PDB file of C-alpha atoms and ligand atoms in Angstrom:
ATOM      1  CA  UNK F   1      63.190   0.412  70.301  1.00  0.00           C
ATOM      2  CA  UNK F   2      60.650  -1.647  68.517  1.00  0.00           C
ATOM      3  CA  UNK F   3      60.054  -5.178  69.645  1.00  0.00           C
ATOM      4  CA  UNK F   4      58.052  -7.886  67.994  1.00  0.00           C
ATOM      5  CA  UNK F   5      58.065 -11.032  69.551  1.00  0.00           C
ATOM      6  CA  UNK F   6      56.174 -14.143  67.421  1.00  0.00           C
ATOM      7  CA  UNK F   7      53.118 -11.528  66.159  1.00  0.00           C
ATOM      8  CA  UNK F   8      50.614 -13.382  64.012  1.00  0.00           C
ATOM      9  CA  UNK F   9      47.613 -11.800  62.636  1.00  0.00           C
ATOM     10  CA  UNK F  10      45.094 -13.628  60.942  1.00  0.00           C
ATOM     11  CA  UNK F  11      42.112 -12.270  59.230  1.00  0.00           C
ATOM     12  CA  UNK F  12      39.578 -14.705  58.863  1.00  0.00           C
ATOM     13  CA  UNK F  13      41.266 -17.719  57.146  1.00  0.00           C
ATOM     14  CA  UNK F  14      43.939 -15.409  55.587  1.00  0.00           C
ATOM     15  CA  UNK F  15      47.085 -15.101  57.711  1.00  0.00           C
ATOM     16  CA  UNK F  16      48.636 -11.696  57.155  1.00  0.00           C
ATOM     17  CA  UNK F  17      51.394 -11.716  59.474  1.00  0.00           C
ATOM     18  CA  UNK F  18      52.763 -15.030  60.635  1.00  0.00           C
ATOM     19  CA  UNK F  19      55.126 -15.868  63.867  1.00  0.00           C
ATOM     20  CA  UNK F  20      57.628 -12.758  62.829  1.00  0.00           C
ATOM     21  CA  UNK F  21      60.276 -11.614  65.405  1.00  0.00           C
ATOM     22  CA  UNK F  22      62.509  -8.791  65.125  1.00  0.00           C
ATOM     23  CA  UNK F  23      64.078  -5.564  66.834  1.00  0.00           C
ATOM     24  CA  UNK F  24      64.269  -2.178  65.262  1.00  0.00           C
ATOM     25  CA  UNK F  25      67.063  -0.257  67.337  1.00  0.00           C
ATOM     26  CA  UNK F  26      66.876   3.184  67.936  1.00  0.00           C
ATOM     27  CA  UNK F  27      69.456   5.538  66.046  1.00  0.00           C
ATOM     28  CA  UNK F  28      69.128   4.235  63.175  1.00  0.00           C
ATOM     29  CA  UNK F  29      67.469   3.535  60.151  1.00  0.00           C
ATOM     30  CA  UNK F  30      65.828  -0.039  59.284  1.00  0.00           C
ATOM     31  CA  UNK F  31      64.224  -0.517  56.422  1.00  0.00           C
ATOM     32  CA  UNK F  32      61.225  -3.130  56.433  1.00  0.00           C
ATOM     33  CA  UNK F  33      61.633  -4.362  53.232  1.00  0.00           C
ATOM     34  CA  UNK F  34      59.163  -7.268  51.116  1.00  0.00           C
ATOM     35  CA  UNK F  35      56.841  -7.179  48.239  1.00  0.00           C
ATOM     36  CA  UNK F  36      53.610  -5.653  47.677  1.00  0.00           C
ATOM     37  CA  UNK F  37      51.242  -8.483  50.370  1.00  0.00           C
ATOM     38  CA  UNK F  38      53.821  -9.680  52.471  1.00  0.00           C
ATOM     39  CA  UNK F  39      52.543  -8.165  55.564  1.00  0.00           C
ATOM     40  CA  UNK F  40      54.014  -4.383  55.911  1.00  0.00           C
ATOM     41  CA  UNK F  41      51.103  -2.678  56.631  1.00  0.00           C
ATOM     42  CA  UNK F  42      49.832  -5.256  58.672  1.00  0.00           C
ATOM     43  CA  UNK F  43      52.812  -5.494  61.082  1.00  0.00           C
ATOM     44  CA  UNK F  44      53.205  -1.497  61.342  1.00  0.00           C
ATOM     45  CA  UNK F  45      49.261  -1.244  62.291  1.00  0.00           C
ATOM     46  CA  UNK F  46      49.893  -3.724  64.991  1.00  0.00           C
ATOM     47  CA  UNK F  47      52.788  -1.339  66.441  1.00  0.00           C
ATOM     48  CA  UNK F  48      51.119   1.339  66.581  1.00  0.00           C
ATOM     49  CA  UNK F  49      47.951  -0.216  68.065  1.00  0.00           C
ATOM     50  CA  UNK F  50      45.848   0.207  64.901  1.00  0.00           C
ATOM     51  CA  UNK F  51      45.188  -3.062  65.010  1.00  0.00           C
ATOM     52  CA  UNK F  52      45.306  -5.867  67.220  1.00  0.00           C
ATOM     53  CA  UNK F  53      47.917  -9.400  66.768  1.00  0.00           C
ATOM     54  CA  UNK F  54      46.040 -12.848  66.980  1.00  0.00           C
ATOM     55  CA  UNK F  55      48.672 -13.825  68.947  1.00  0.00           C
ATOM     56  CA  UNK F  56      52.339 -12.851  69.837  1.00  0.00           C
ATOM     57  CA  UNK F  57      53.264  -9.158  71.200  1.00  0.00           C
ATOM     58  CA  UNK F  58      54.776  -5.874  69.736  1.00  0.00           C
ATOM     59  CA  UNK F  59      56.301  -3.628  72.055  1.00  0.00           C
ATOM     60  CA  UNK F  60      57.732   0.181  71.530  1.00  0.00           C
ATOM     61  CA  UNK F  61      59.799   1.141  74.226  1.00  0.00           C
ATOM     62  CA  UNK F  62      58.226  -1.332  76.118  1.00  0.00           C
ATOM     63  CA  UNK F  63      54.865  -0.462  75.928  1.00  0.00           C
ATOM     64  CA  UNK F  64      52.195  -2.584  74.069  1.00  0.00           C
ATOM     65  CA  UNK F  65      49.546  -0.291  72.813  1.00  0.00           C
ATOM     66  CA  UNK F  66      47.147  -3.401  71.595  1.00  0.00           C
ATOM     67  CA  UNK F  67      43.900  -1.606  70.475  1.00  0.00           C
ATOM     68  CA  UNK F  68      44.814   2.016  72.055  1.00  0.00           C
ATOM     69  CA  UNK F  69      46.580   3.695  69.278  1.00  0.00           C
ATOM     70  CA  UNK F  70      49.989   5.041  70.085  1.00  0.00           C
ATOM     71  CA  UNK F  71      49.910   8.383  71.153  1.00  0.00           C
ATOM     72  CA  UNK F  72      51.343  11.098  68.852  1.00  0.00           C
ATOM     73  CA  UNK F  73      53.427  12.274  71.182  1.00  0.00           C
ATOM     74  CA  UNK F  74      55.023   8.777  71.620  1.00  0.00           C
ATOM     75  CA  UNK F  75      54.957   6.805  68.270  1.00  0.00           C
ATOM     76  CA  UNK F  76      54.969   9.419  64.563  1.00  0.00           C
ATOM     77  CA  UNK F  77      53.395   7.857  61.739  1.00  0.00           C
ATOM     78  CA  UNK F  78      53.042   8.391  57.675  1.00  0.00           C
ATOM     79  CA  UNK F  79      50.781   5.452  56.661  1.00  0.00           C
ATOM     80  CA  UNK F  80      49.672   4.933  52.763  1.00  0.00           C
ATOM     81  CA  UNK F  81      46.104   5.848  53.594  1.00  0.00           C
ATOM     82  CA  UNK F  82      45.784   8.787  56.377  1.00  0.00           C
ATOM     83  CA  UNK F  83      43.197  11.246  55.015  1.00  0.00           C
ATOM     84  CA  UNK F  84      43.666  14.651  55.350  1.00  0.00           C
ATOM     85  CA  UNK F  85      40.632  17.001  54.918  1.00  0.00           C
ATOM     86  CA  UNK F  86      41.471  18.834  51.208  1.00  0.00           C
ATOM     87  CA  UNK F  87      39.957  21.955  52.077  1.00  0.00           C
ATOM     88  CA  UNK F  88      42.024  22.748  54.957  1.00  0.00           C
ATOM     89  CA  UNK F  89      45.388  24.384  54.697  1.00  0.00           C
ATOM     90  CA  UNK F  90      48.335  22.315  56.314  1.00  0.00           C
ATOM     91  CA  UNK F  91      48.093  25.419  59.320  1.00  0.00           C
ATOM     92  CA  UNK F  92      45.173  24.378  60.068  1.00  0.00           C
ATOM     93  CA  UNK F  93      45.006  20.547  59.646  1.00  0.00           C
ATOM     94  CA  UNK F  94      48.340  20.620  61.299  1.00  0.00           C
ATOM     95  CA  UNK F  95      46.454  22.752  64.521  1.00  0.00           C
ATOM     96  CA  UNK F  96      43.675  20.843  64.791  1.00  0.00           C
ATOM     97  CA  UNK F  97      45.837  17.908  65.318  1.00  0.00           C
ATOM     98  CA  UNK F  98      47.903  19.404  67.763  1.00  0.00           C
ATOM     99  CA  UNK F  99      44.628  20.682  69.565  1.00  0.00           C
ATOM    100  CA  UNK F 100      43.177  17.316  69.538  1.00  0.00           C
ATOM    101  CA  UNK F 101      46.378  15.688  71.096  1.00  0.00           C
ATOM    102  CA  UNK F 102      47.481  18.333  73.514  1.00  0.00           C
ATOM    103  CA  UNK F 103      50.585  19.334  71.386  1.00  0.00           C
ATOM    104  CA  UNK F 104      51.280  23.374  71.771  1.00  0.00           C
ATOM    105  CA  UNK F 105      50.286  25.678  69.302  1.00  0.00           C
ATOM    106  CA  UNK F 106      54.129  26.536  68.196  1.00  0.00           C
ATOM    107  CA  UNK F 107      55.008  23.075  67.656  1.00  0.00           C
ATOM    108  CA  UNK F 108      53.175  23.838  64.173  1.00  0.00           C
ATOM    109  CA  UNK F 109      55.024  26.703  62.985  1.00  0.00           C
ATOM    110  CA  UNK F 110      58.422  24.503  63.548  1.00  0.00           C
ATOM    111  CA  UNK F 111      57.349  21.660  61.875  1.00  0.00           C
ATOM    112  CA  UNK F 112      56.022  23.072  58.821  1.00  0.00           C
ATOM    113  CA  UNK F 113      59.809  24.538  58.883  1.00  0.00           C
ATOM    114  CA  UNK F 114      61.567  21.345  59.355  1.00  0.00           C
ATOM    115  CA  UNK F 115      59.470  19.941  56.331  1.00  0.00           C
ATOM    116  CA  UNK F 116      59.608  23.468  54.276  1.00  0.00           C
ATOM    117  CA  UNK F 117      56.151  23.935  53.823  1.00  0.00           C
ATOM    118  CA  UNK F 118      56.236  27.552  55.409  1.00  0.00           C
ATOM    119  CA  UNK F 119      55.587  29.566  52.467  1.00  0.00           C
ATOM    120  CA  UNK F 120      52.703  27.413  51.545  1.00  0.00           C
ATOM    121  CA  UNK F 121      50.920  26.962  54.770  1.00  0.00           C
ATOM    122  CA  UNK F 122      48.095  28.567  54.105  1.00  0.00           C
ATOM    123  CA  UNK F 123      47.007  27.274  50.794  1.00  0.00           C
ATOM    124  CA  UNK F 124      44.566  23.993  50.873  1.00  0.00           C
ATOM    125  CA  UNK F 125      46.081  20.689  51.159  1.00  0.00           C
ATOM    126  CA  UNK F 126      43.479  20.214  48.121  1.00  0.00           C
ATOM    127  CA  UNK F 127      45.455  21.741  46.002  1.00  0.00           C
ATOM    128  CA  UNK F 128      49.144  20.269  47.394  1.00  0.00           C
ATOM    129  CA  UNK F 129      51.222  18.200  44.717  1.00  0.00           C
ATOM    130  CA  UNK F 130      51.814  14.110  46.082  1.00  0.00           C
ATOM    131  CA  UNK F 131      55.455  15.970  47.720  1.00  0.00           C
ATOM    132  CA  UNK F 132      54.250  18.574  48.899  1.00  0.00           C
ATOM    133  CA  UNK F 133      51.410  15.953  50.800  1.00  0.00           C
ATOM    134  CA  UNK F 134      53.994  13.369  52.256  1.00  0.00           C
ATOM    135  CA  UNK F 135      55.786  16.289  53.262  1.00  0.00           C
ATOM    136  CA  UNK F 136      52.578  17.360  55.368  1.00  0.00           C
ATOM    137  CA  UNK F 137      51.819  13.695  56.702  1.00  0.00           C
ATOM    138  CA  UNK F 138      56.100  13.898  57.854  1.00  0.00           C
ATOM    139  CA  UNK F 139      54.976  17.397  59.163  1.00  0.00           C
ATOM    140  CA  UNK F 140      51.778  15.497  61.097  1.00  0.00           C
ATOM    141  CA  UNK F 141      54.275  12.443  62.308  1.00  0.00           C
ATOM    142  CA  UNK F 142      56.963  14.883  63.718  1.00  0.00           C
ATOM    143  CA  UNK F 143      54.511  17.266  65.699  1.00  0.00           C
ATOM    144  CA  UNK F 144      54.683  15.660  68.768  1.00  0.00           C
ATOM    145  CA  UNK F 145      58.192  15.151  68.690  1.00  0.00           C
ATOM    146  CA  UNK F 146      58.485  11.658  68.817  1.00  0.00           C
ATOM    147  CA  UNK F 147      61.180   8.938  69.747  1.00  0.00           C
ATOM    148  CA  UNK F 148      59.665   6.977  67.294  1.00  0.00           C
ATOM    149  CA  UNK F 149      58.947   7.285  63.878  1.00  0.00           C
ATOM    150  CA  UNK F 150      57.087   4.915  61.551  1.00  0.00           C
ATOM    151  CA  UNK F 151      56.756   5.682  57.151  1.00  0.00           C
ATOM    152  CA  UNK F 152      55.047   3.103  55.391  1.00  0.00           C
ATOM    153  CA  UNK F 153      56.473   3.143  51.751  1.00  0.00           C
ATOM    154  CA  UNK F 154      57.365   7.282  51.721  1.00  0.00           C
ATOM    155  CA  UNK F 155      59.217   7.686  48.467  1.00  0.00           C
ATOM    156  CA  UNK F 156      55.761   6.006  46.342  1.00  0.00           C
ATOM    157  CA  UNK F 157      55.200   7.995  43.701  1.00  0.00           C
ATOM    158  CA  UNK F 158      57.984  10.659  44.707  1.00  0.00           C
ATOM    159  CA  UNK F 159      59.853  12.446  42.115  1.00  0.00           C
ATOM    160  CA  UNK F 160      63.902  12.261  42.695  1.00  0.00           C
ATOM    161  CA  UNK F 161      64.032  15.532  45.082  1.00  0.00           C
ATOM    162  CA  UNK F 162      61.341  14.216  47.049  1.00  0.00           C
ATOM    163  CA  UNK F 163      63.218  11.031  47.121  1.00  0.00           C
ATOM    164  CA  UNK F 164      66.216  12.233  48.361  1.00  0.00           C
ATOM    165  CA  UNK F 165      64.890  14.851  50.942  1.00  0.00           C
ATOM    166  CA  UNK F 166      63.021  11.861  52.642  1.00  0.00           C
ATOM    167  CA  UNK F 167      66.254   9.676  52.451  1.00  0.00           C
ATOM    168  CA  UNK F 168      68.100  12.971  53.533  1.00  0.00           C
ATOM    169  CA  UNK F 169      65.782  14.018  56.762  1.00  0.00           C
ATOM    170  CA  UNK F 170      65.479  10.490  57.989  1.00  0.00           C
ATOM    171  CA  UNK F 171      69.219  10.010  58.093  1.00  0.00           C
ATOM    172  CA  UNK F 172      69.077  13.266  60.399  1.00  0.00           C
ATOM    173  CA  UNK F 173      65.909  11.793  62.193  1.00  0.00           C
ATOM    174  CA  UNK F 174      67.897   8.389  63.152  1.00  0.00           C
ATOM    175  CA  UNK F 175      71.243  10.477  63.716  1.00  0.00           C
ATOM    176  CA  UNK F 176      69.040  12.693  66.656  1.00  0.00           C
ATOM    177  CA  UNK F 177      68.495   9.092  68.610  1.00  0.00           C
ATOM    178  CA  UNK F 178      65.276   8.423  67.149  1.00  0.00           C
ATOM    179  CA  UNK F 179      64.111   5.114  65.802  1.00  0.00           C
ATOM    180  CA  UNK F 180      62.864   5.007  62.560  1.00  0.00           C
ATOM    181  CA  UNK F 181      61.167   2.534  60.827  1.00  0.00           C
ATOM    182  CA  UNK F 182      60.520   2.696  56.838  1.00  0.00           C
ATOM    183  CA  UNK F 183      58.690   0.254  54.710  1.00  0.00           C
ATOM    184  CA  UNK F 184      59.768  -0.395  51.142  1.00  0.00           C
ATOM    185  CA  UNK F 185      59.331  -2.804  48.590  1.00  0.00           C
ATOM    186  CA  UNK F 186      62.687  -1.421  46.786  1.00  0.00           C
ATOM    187  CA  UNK F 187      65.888  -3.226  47.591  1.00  0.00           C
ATOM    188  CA  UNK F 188      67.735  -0.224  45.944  1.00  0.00           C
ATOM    189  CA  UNK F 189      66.202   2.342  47.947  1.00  0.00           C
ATOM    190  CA  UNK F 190      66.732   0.674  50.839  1.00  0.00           C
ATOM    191  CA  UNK F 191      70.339   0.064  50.093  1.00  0.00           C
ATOM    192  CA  UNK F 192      70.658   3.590  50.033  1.00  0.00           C
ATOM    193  CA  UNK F 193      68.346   4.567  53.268  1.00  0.00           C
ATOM    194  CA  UNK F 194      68.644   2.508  55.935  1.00  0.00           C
ATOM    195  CA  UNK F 195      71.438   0.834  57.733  1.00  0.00           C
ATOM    196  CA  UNK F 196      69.306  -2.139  59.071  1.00  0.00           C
ATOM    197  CA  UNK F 197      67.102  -4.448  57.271  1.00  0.00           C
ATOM    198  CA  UNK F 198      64.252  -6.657  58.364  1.00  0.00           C
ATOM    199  CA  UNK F 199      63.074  -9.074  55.287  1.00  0.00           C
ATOM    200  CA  UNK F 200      59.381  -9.693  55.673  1.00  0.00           C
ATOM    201  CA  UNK F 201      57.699 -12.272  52.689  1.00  0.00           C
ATOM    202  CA  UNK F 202      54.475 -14.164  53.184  1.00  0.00           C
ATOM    203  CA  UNK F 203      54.161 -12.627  56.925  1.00  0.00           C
ATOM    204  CA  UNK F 204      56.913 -13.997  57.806  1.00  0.00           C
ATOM    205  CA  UNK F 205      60.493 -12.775  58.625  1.00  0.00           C
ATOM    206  CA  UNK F 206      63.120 -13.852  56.364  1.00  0.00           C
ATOM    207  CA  UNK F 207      66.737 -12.353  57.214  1.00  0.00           C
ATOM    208  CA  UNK F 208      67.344  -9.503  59.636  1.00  0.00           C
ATOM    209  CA  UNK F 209      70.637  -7.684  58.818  1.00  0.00           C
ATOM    210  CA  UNK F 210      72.697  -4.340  58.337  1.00  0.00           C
ATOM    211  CA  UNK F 211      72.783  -3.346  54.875  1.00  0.00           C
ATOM    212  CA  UNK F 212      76.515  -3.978  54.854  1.00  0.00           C
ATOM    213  CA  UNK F 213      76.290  -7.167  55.667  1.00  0.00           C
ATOM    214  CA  UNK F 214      74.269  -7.715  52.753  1.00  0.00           C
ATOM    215  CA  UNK F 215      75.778  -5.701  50.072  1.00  0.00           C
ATOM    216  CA  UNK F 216      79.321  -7.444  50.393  1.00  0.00           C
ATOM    217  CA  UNK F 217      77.613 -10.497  51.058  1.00  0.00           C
ATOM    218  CA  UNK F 218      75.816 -10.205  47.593  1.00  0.00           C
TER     219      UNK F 218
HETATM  220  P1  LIG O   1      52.047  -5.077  52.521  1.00  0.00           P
HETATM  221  O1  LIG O   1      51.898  -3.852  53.354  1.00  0.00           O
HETATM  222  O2  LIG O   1      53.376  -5.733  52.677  1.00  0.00           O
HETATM  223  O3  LIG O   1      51.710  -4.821  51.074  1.00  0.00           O
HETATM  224  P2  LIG O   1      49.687  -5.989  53.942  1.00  0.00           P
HETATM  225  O4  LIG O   1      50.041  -6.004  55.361  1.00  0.00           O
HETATM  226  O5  LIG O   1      48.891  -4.832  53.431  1.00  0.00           O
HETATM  227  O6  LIG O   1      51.000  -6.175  53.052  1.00  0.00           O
HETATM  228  O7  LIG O   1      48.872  -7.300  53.586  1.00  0.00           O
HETATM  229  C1  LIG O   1      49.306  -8.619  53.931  1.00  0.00           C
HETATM  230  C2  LIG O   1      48.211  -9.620  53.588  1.00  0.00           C
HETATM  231  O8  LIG O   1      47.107  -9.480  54.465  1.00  0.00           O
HETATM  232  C3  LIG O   1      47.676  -9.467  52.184  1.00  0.00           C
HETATM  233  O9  LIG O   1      47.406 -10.760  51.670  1.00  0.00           O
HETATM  234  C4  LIG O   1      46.385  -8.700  52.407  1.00  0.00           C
HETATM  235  O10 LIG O   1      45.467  -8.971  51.384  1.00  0.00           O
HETATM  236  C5  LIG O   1      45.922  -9.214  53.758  1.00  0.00           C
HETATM  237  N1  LIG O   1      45.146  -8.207  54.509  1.00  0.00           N
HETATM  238  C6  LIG O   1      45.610  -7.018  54.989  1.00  0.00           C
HETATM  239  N2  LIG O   1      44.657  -6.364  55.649  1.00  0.00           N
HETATM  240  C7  LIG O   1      43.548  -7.150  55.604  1.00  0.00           C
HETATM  241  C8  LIG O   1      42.204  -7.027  56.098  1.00  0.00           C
HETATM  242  N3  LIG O   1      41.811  -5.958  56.791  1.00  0.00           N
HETATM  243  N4  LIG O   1      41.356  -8.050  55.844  1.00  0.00           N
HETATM  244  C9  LIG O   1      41.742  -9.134  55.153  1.00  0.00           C
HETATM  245  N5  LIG O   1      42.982  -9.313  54.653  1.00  0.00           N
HETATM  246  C10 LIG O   1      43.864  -8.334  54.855  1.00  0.00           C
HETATM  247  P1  LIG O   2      40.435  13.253  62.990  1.00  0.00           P
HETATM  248  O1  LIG O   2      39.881  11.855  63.114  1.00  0.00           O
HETATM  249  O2  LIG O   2      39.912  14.227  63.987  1.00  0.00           O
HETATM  250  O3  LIG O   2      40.472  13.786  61.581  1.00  0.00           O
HETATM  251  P2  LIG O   2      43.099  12.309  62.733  1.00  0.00           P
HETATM  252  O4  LIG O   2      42.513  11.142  62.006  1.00  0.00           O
HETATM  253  O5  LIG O   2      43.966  13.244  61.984  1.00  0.00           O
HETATM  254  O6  LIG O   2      41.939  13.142  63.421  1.00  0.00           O
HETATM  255  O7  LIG O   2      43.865  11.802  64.007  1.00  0.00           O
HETATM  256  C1  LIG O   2      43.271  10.910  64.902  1.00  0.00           C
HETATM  257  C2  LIG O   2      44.349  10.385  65.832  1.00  0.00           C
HETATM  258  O8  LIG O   2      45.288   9.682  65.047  1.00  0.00           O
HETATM  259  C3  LIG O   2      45.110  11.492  66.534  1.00  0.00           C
HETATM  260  O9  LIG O   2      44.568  11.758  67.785  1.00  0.00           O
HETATM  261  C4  LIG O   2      46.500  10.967  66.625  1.00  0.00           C
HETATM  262  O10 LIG O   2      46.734  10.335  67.858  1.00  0.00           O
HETATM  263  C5  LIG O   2      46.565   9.950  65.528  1.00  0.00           C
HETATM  264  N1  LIG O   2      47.385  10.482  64.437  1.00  0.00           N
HETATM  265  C6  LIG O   2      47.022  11.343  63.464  1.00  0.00           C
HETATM  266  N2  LIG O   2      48.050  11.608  62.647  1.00  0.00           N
HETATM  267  C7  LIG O   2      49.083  10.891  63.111  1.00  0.00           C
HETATM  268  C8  LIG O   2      50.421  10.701  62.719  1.00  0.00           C
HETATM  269  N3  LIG O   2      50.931  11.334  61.651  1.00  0.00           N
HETATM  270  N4  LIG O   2      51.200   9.860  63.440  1.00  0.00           N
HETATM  271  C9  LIG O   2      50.705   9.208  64.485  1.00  0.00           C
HETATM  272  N5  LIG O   2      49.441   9.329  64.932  1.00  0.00           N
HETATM  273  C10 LIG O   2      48.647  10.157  64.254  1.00  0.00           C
END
């Protein structure tokens, strides 16, 4: 469970995040949903202790990780700009992860399965198509096996497969107990991922509701 309670983050004059409270539940699906400034990123750095809030707390699981990133084991991430080394293949940028973090050594084999990357494992991420990337970064955020997942806008730029495999293996993610937690700035595709919504615009939270709710409301 994710738990923000009145997180503000202001940088310099600008406030990026502003008083927002909400819960993301674990299994299931919430979408984070707002337009392109309204304080995603911002709020998903300060979860996962990327970043630290001006004021107000963010909890996951109960833990506040402030300025100590989340541990990988803990709290799985795919933010917009994680760079990967491009002459590496995903074996290896996948193993020196897990070597870095304490993760065993198989733990790589079975997560380039889960994201079907197997066949290609050996070829440089260099060379990867934008799919065949976000399915390495999902590879990188499922390694350590985490109760908690994070994907800050996934499907951007994604063809219609790689659409609806994400959709597909977060369902499966949220339906194993996990929380997950996926930014969008597409009311459509969130209709059709999540089951929760949390409405973020100008930092600040607008609505929190199922996605039922809001489609027969509408
Ligand atoms: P979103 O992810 O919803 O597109 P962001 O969290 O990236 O929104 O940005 C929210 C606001 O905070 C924007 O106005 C952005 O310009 C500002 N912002 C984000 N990061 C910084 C930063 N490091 N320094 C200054 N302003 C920032
Ligand atoms: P390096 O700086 O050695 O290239 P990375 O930037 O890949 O290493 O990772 C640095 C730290 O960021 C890791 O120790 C891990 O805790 C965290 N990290 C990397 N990838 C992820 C991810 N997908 N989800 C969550 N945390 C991650």
């Amino acid at each position: 469970m994710i738990e923000a309670r009145a997180v503000s983050k202001r940088y310099g004059r600008r406030t990026a995040v502003d008083g927002a409270t909400f819960t993301v539940r674990s299994g299931a699906v919430t979408g984070f949903l707002g337009p392109n400034g309204a304080g995603k990123s911002t709020t998903i750095r300060m979860i996962m202790g990327l970043d630290a809030p001006t004021s107000g707390s963010v909890t996951v699981n109960g833990k506040a990780y402030a300025r100590h990133a989340a541990p990988l084991r803990e709290v799985g991430a795919l933010l917009e700009a994680r760079s990967v080394h491009t002459g590496r293949s995903a074996y290896h940028h996948l193993l020196a992860l897990a070597l870095t973090t304490g993760i065993p050594r198989r733990r790589v084999d079975e997560v380039l399965g889960l994201v079907g990357l197997t066949d290609v494992a050996h070829q440089r991420v260099g060379a990867f198509s934008l799919g065949m990337g976000q399915r390495l970064g999902v590879a990188a955020a499922l390694l350590g096996d985490p109760a908690t997942l994070i994907l800050d806008e996934p499907v951007n730029g994604l063809d219609p497969q790689g659409i609806l495999w994400i959709r597909t293996l977060l369902r499966r993610l949220a339906a194993e107990g996990r929380t997950v937690f996926v930014s969008s700035h597409l009311m459509s595709e969130m209709a059709l991922t999540a089951d929760h919504l949390v409405v973020i615009g100008k930092g600040r939270i607008i609505a929190e509701a199922s996605v039922r709710e809001v489609i027969d409301r509408a």
